Structures are given as C-alpha cells and as structure tokens.
N, CA, C and O of each residue as an XYZ file, in Angstrom:
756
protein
N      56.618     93.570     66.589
C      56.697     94.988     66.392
C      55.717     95.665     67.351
O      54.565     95.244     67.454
N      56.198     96.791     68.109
C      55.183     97.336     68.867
C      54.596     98.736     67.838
O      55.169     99.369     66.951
N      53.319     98.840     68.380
C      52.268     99.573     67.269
C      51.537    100.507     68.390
O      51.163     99.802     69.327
N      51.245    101.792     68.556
C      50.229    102.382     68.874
C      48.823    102.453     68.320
O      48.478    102.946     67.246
N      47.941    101.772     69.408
C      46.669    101.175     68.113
C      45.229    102.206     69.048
O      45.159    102.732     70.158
N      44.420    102.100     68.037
C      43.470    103.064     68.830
C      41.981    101.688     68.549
O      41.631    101.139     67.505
N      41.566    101.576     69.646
C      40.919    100.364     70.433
C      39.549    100.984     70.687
O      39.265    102.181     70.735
N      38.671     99.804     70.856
C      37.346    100.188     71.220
C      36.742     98.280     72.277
O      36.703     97.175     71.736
N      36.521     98.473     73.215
C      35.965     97.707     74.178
C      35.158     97.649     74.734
O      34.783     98.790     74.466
N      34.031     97.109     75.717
C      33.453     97.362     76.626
C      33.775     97.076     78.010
O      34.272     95.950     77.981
N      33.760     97.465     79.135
C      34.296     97.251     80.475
C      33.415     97.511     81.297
O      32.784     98.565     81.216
N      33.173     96.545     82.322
C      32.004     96.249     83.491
C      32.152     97.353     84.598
O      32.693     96.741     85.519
N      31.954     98.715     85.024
C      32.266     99.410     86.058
C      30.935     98.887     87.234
O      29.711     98.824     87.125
N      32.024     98.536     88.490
C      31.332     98.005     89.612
C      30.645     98.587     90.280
O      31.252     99.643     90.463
N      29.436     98.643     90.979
C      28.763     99.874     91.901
C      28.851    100.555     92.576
O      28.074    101.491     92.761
N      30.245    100.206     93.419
C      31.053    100.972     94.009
C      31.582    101.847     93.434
O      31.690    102.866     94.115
N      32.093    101.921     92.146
C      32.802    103.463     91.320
C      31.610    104.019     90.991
O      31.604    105.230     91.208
N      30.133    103.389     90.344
C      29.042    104.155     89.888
C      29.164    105.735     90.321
O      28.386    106.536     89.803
N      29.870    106.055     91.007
C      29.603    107.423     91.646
C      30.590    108.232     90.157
O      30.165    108.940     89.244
N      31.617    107.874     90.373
C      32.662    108.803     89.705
C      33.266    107.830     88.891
O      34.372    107.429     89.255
N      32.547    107.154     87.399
C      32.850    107.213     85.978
C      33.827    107.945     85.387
O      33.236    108.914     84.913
N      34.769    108.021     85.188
C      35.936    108.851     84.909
C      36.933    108.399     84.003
O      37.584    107.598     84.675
N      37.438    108.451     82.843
C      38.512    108.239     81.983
C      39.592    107.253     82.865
O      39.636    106.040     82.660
N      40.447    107.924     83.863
C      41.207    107.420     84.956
C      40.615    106.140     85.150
O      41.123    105.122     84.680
N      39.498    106.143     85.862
C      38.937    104.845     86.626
C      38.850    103.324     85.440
O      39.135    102.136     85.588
N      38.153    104.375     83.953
C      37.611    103.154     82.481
C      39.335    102.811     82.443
O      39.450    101.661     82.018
N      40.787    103.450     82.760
C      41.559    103.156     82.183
C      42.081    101.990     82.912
O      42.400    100.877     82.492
N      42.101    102.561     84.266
C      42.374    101.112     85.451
C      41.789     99.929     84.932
O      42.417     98.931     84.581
N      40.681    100.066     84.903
C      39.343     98.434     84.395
C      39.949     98.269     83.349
O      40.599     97.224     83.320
N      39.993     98.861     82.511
C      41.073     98.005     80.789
C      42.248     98.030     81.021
O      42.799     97.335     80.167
N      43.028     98.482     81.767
C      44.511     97.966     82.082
C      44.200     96.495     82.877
O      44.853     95.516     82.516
N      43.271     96.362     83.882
C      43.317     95.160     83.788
C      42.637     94.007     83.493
O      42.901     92.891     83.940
N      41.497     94.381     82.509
C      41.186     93.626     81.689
C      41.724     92.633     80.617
O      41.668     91.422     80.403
N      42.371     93.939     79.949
C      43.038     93.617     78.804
C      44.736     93.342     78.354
O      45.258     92.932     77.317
N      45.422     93.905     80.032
C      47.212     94.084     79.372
C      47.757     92.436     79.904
O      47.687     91.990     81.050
N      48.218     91.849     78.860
C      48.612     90.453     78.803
C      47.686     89.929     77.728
O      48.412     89.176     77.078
N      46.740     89.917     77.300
C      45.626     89.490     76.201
C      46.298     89.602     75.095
O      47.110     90.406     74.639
N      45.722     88.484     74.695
C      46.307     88.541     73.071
C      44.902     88.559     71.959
O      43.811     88.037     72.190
N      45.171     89.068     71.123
C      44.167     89.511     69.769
C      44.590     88.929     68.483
O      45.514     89.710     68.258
N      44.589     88.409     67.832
C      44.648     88.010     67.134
C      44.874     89.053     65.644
O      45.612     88.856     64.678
N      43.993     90.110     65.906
C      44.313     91.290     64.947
C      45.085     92.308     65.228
O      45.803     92.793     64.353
N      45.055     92.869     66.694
C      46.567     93.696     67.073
C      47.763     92.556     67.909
O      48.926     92.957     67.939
N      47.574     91.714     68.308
C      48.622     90.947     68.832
C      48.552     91.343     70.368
O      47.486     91.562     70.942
N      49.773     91.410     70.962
C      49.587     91.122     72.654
C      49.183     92.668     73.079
O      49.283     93.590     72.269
N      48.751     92.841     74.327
C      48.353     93.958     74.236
C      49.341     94.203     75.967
O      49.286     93.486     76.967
N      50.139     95.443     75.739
C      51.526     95.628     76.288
C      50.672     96.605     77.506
O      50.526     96.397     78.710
N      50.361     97.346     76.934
C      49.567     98.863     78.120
C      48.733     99.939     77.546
O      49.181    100.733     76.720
N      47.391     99.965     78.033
C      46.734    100.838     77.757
C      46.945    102.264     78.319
O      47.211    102.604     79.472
N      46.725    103.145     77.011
C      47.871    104.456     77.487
C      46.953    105.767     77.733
O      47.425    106.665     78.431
N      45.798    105.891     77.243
C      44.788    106.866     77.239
C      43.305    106.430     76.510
O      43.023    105.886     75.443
N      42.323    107.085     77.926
C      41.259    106.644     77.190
C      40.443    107.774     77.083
O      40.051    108.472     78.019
N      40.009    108.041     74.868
C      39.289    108.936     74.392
C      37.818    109.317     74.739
O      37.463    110.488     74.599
N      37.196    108.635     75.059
C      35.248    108.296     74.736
C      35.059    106.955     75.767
O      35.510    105.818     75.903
N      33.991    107.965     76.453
C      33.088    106.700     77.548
C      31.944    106.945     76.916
O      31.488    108.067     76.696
N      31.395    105.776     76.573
C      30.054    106.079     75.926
C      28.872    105.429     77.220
O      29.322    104.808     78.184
N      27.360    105.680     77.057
C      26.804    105.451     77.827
C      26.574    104.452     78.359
O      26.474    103.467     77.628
N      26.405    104.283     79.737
C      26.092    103.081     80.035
C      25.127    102.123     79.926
O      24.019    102.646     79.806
N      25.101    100.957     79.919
C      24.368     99.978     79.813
C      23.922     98.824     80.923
O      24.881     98.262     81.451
N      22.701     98.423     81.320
C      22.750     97.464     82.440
C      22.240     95.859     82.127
O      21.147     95.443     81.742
N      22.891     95.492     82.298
C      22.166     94.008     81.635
C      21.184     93.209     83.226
O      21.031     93.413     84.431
N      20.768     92.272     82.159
C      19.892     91.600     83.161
C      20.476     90.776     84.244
O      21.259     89.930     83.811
N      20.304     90.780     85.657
C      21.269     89.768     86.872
C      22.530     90.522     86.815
O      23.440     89.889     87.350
N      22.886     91.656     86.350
C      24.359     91.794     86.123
C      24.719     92.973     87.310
O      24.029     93.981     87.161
N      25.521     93.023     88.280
C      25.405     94.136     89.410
C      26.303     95.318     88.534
O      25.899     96.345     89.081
N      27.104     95.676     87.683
C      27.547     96.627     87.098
C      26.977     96.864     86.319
O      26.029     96.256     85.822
N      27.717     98.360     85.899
C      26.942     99.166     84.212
C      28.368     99.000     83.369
O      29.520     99.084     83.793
N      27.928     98.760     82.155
C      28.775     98.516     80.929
C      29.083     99.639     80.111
O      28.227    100.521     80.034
N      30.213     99.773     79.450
C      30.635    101.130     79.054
C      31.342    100.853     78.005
O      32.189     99.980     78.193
N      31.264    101.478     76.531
C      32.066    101.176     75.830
C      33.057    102.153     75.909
O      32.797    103.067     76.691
N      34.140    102.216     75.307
C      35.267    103.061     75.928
C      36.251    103.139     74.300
O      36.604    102.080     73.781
N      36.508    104.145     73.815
C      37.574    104.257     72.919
C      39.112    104.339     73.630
O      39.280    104.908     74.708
N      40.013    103.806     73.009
C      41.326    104.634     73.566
C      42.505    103.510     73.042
O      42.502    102.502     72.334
N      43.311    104.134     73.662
C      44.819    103.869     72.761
C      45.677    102.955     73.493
O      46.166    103.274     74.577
N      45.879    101.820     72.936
C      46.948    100.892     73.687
C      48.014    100.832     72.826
O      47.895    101.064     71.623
N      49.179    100.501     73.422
C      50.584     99.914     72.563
C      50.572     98.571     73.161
O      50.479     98.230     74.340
N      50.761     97.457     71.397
C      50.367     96.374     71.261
C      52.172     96.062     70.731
O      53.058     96.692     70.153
N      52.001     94.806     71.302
C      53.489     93.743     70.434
C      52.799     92.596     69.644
O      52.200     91.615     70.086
N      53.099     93.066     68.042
C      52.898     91.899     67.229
C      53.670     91.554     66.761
O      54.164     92.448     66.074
N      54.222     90.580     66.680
C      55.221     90.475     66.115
C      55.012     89.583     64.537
O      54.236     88.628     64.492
N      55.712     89.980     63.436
C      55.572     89.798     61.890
C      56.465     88.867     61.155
O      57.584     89.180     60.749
N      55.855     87.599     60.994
C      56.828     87.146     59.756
C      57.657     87.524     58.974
O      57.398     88.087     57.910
N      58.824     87.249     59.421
C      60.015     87.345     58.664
C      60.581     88.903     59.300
O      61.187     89.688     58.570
N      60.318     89.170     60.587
C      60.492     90.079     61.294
C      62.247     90.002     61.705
O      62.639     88.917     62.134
N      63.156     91.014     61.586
C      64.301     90.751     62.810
C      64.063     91.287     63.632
O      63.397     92.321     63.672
N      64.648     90.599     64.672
C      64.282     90.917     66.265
C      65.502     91.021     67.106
O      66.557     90.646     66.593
N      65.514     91.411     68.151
C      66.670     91.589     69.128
C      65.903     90.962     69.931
O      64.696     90.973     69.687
N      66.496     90.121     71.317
C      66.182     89.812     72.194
C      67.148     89.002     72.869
O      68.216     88.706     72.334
N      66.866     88.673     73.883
C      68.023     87.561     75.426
C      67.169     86.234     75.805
O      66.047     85.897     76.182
N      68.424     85.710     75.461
C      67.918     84.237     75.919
C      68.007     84.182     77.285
O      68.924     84.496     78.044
N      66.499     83.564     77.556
C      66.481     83.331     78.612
C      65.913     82.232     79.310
O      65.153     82.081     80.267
N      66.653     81.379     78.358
C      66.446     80.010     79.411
C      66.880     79.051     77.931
O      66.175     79.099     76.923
N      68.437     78.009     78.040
C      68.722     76.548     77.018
C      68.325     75.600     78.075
O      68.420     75.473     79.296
N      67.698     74.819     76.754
C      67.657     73.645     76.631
C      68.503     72.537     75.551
O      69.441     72.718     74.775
N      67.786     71.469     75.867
C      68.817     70.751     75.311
C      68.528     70.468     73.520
O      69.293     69.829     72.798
N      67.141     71.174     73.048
C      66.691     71.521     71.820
C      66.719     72.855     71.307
O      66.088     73.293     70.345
N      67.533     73.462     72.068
C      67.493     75.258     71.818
C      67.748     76.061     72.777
O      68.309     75.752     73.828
N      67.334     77.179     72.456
C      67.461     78.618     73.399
C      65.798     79.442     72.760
O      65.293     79.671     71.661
N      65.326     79.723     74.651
C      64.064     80.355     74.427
C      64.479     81.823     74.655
O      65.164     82.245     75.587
N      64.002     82.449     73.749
C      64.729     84.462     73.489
C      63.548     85.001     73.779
O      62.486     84.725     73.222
N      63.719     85.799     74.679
C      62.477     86.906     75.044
C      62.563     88.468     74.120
O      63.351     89.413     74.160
N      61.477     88.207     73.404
C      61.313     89.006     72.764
C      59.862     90.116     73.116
O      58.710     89.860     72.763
N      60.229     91.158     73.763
C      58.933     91.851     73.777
C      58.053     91.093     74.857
O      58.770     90.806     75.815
N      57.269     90.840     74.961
C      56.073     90.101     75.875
C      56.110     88.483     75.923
O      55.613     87.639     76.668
N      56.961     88.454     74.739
C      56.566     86.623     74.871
C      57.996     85.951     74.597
O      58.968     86.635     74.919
N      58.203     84.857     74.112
C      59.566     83.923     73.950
C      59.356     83.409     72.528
O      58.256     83.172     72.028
N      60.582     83.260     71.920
C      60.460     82.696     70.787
C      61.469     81.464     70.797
O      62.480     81.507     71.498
N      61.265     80.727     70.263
C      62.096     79.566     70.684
C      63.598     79.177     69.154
O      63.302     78.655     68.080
N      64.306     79.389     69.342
C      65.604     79.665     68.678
C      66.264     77.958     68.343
O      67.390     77.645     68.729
N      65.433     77.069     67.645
C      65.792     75.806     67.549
C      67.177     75.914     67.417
O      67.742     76.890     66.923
N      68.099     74.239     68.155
C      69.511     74.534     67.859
C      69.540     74.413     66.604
O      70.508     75.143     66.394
N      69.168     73.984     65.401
C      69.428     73.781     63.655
C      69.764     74.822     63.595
O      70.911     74.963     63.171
N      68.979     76.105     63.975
C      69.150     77.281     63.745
C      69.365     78.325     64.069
O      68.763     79.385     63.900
N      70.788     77.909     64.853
C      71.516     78.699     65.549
C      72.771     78.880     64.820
O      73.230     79.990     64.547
N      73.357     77.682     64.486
C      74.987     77.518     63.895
C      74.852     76.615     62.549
O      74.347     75.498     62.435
N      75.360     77.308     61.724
C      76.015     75.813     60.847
C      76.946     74.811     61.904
O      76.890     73.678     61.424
N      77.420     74.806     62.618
C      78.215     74.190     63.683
C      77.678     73.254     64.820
O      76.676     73.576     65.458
N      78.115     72.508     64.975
C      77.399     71.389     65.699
C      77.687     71.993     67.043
O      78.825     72.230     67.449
N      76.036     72.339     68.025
C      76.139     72.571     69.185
C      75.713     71.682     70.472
O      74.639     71.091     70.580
N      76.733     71.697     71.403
C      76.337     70.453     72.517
C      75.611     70.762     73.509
O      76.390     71.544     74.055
N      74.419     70.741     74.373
C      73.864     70.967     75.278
C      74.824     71.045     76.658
O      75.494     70.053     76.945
N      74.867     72.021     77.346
C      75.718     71.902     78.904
C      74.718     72.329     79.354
O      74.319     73.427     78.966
N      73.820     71.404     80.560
C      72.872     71.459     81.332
C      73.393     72.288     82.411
O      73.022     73.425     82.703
N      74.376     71.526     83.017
C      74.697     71.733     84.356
C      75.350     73.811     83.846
O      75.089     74.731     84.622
N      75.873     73.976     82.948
C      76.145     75.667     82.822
C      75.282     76.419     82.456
O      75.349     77.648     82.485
N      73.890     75.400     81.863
C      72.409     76.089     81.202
C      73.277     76.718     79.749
O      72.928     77.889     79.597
N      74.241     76.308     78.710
C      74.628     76.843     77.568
C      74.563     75.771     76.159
O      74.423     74.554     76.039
N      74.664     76.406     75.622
C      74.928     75.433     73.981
C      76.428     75.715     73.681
O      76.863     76.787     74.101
N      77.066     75.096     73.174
C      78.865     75.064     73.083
C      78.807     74.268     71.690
O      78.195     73.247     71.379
N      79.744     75.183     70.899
C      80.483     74.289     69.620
C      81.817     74.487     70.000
O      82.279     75.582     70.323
N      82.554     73.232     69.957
C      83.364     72.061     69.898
C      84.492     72.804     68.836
O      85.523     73.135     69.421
N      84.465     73.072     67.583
C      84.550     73.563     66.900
C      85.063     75.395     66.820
O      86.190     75.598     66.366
N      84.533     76.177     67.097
C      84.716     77.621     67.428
C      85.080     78.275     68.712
O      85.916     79.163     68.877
N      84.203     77.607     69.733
C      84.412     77.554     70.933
C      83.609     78.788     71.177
O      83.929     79.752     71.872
N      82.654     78.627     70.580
C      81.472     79.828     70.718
C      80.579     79.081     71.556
O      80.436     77.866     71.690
N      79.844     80.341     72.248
C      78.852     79.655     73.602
C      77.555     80.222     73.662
O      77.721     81.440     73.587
N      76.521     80.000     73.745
C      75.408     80.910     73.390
C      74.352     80.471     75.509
O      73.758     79.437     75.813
N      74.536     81.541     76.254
C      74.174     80.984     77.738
C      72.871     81.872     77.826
O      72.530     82.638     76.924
N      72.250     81.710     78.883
C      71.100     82.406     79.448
C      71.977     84.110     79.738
O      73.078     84.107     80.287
N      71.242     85.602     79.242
C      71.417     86.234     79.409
C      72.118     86.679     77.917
O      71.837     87.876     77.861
N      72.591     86.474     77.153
C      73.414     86.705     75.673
C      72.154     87.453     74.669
O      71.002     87.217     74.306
N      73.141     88.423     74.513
C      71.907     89.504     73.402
C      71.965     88.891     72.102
O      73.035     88.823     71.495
N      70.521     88.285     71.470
C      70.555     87.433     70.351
C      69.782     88.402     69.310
O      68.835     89.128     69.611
N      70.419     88.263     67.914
C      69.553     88.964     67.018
C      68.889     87.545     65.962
O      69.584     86.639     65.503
N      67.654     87.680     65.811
C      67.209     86.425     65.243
C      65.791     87.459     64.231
O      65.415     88.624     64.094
N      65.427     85.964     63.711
C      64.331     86.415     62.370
C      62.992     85.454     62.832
O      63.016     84.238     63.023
N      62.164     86.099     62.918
C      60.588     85.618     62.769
C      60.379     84.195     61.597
O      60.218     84.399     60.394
N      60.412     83.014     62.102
C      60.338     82.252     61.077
C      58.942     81.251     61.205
O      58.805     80.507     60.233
N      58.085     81.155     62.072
C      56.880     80.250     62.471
C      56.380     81.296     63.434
O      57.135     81.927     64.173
N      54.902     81.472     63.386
C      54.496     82.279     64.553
C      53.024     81.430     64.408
O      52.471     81.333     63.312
N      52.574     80.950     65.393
C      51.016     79.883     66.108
C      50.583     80.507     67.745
O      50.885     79.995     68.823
N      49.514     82.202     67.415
C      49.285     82.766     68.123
C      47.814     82.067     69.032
O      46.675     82.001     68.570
N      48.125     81.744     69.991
C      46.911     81.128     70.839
C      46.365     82.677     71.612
O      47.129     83.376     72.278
N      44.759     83.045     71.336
C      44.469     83.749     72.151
C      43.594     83.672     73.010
O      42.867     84.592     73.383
N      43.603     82.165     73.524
C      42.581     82.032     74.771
C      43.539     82.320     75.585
O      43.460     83.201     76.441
N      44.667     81.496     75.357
C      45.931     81.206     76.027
C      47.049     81.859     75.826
O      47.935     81.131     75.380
N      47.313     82.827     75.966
C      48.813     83.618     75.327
C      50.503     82.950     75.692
O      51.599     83.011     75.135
N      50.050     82.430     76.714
C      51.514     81.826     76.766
C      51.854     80.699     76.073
O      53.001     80.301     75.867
N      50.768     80.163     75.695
C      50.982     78.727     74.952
C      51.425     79.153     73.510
O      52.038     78.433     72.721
N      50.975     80.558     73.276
C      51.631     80.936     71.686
C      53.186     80.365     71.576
O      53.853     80.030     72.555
N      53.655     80.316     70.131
C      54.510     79.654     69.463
C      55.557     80.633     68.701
O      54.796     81.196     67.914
N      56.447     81.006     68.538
C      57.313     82.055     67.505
C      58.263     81.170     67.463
O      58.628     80.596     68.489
N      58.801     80.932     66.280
C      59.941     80.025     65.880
C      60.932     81.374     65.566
O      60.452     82.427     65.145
N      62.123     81.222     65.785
C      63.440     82.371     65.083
C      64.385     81.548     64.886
O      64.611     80.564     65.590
N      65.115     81.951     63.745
C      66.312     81.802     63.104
C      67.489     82.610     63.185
O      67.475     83.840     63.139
N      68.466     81.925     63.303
C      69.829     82.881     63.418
C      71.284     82.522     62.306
O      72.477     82.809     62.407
N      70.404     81.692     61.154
C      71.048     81.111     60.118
C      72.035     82.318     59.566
O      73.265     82.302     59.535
N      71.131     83.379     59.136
C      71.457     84.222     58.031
C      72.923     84.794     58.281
O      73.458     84.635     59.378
N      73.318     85.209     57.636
C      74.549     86.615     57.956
C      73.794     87.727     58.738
O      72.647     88.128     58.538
N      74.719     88.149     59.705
C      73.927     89.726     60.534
C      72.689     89.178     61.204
O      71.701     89.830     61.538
N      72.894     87.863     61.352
C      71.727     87.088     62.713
C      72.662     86.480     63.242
O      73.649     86.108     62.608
N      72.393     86.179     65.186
C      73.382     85.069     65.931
C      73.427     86.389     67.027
O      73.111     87.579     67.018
N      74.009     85.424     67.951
C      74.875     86.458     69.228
C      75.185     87.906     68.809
O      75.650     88.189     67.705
N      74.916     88.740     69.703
C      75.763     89.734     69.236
C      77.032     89.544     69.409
O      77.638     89.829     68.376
N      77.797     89.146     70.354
C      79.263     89.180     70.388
C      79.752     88.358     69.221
O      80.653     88.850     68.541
N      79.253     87.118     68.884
C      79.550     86.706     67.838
C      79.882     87.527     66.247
O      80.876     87.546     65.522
N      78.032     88.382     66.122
C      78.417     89.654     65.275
C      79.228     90.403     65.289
O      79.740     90.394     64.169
N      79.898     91.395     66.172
C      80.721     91.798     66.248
C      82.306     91.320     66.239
O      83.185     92.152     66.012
N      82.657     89.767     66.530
C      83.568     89.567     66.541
C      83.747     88.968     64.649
O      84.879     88.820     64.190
N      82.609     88.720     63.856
C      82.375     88.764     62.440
C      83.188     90.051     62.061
O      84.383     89.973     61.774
N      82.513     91.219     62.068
C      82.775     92.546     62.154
C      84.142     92.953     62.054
O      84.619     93.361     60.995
N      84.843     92.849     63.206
C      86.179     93.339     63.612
C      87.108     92.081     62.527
O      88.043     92.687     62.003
N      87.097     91.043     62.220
C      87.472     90.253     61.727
C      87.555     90.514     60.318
O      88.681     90.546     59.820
N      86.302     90.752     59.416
C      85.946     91.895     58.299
C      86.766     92.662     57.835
O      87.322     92.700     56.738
N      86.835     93.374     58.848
C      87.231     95.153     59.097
C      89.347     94.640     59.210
O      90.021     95.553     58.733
N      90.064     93.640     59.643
C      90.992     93.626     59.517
C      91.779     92.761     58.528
O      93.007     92.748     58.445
N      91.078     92.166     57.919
C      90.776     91.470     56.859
C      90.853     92.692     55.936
O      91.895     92.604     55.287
N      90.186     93.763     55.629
C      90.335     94.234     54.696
C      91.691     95.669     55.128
O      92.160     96.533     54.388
N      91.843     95.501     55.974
C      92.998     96.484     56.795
C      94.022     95.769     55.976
O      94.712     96.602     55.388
N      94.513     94.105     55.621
C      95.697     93.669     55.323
C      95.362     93.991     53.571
O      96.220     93.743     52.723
C-alpha cells in the first residue's frame, strides 16, 4: 500500500553547498539518501516529496560536512498482509511467476496460481495448463493476495512477499474476466 508519511532524518550537507542550505538542496540529499531504502516501520521508501524544517546544524568530529535534521514528507510502499494487489509478471520460472508489485516482486508460487496442473515453457518464459489451455507469460496483469512478507532492510532486494491467486476474483485478469462474461451468460440462459 502506498502511504504519505511525514519523516524526520538527518542528512550530511557537503562544504561545497555550506553556502546555500535550502529545502531544495536537504531534498536532493534525502532523495538520495533514502529513495530505494527500506524501513521496517514505513516500508520502501518510493520519493521524497517536500521538505518542512531544517533544523540546525551540527559538526561532528573528523567529519568534513554539517548535519541537519530535516522534517518532511515521503510516499512509502508497504505492503500488508493479506493485502490484494494488482501487478505484472515479470519474469516465470519453472517454480512460479515473479509479479511486480509497486517497488519490489512478489513471488506467485505455481501451487498458487491454479487448482490446475501448470507446466513450465522455458523456451516461451510461460506456465500452461494442459487442461484449460490457460497461459500465465511475462507481461499478464495479475491480481493476487499478500500471503508471506520477510522484509530485509539492510538489503531491500533480498526482501520476500509470497502472493496467492487461489481465491475467487484472484488470477490473470483475462482469466477474470473471461470468469465474468461466462457468469453473466450463464445467467442470460
């Protein structure tokens, strides 16, 4: 879920800006301090959007910059247990489909994709049931559910999101929709 969160940091300004301290300049240094970081209490941190309060500076010992604490507002992606999500796969394997969701990937085990037994096609990069003749490839708009989330924040990419597409009104969208229209003429007869 993305969140507008109001943040407080400190950021090293180099001696070269010492001249002109400026909102603009604290926002550059925490845009790239902080956008890709993960927190553990707001989650990934997407883009810092405005900054409220430069508070005074500080010089530490051996240190060639002054330190600044800085209020201001980032929009963060956390994403929540038992969350539904939209997102595109983008990239099968032969244990699943990894779905980009927001900033990171969640990994869409095949168990929990189909009641239907799905076969790995390397060489097309897809999952195929035999059975329906449904295909789930790199690029397919997937709606799935938050089911395991193991947030690493030294490391953000190594984080973990498990999703499910068991339920009813989870899976492919085309799949959904072809549910849908099927429904809908079904109750037409």
């Amino acid at each position: 879920m993305y969140k507008r969160v109001r943040l407080k940091d400190t950021v090293e300004v180099p001696p070269r800006f010492l001249a002109d301290v400026s909102p603009e300049l604290v926002k550059r240094l925490l845009q790239d301090k902080l956008e890709g970081q993960m927190d553990g209490d707001v989650g990934s941190v997407v883009s810092v959007t405005k900054v409220h309060d430069i508070g005074d500076g500080a010089v530490l010992p051996n240190r060639p910059g002054v330190y600044y604490e800085a209020e201001f507002d980032a929009v963060t992606f956390d994403p929540q247990m038992q969350e539904v999500v939209d997102g595109e796969v983008v990239e099968v394997v032969n244990f699943g489909a990894f779905v980009g969701i927001g900033p990171v990937d969640g990994l869409l085990h095949v168990s929990q994709i189909s009641d239907e037994y799905l076969a790995y096609d390397g060489e097309n990069q897809q999952l195929a049931s035999r059975d329906s003749n449904r295909v789930l490839s790199v690029g397919d708009a997937v709606r799935a559910r938050i089911v395991t989330k193991s947030i690493d924040e030294r490391n953000p990419r190594d984080s973990k999101i498990g999703l499910t597409a068991k339920q009813p009104g989870l899976g492919k969208h085309g799949w959904l929709e072809d549910e849908r229209q099927r429904r809908e003429a079904q109750a037409g007869d």
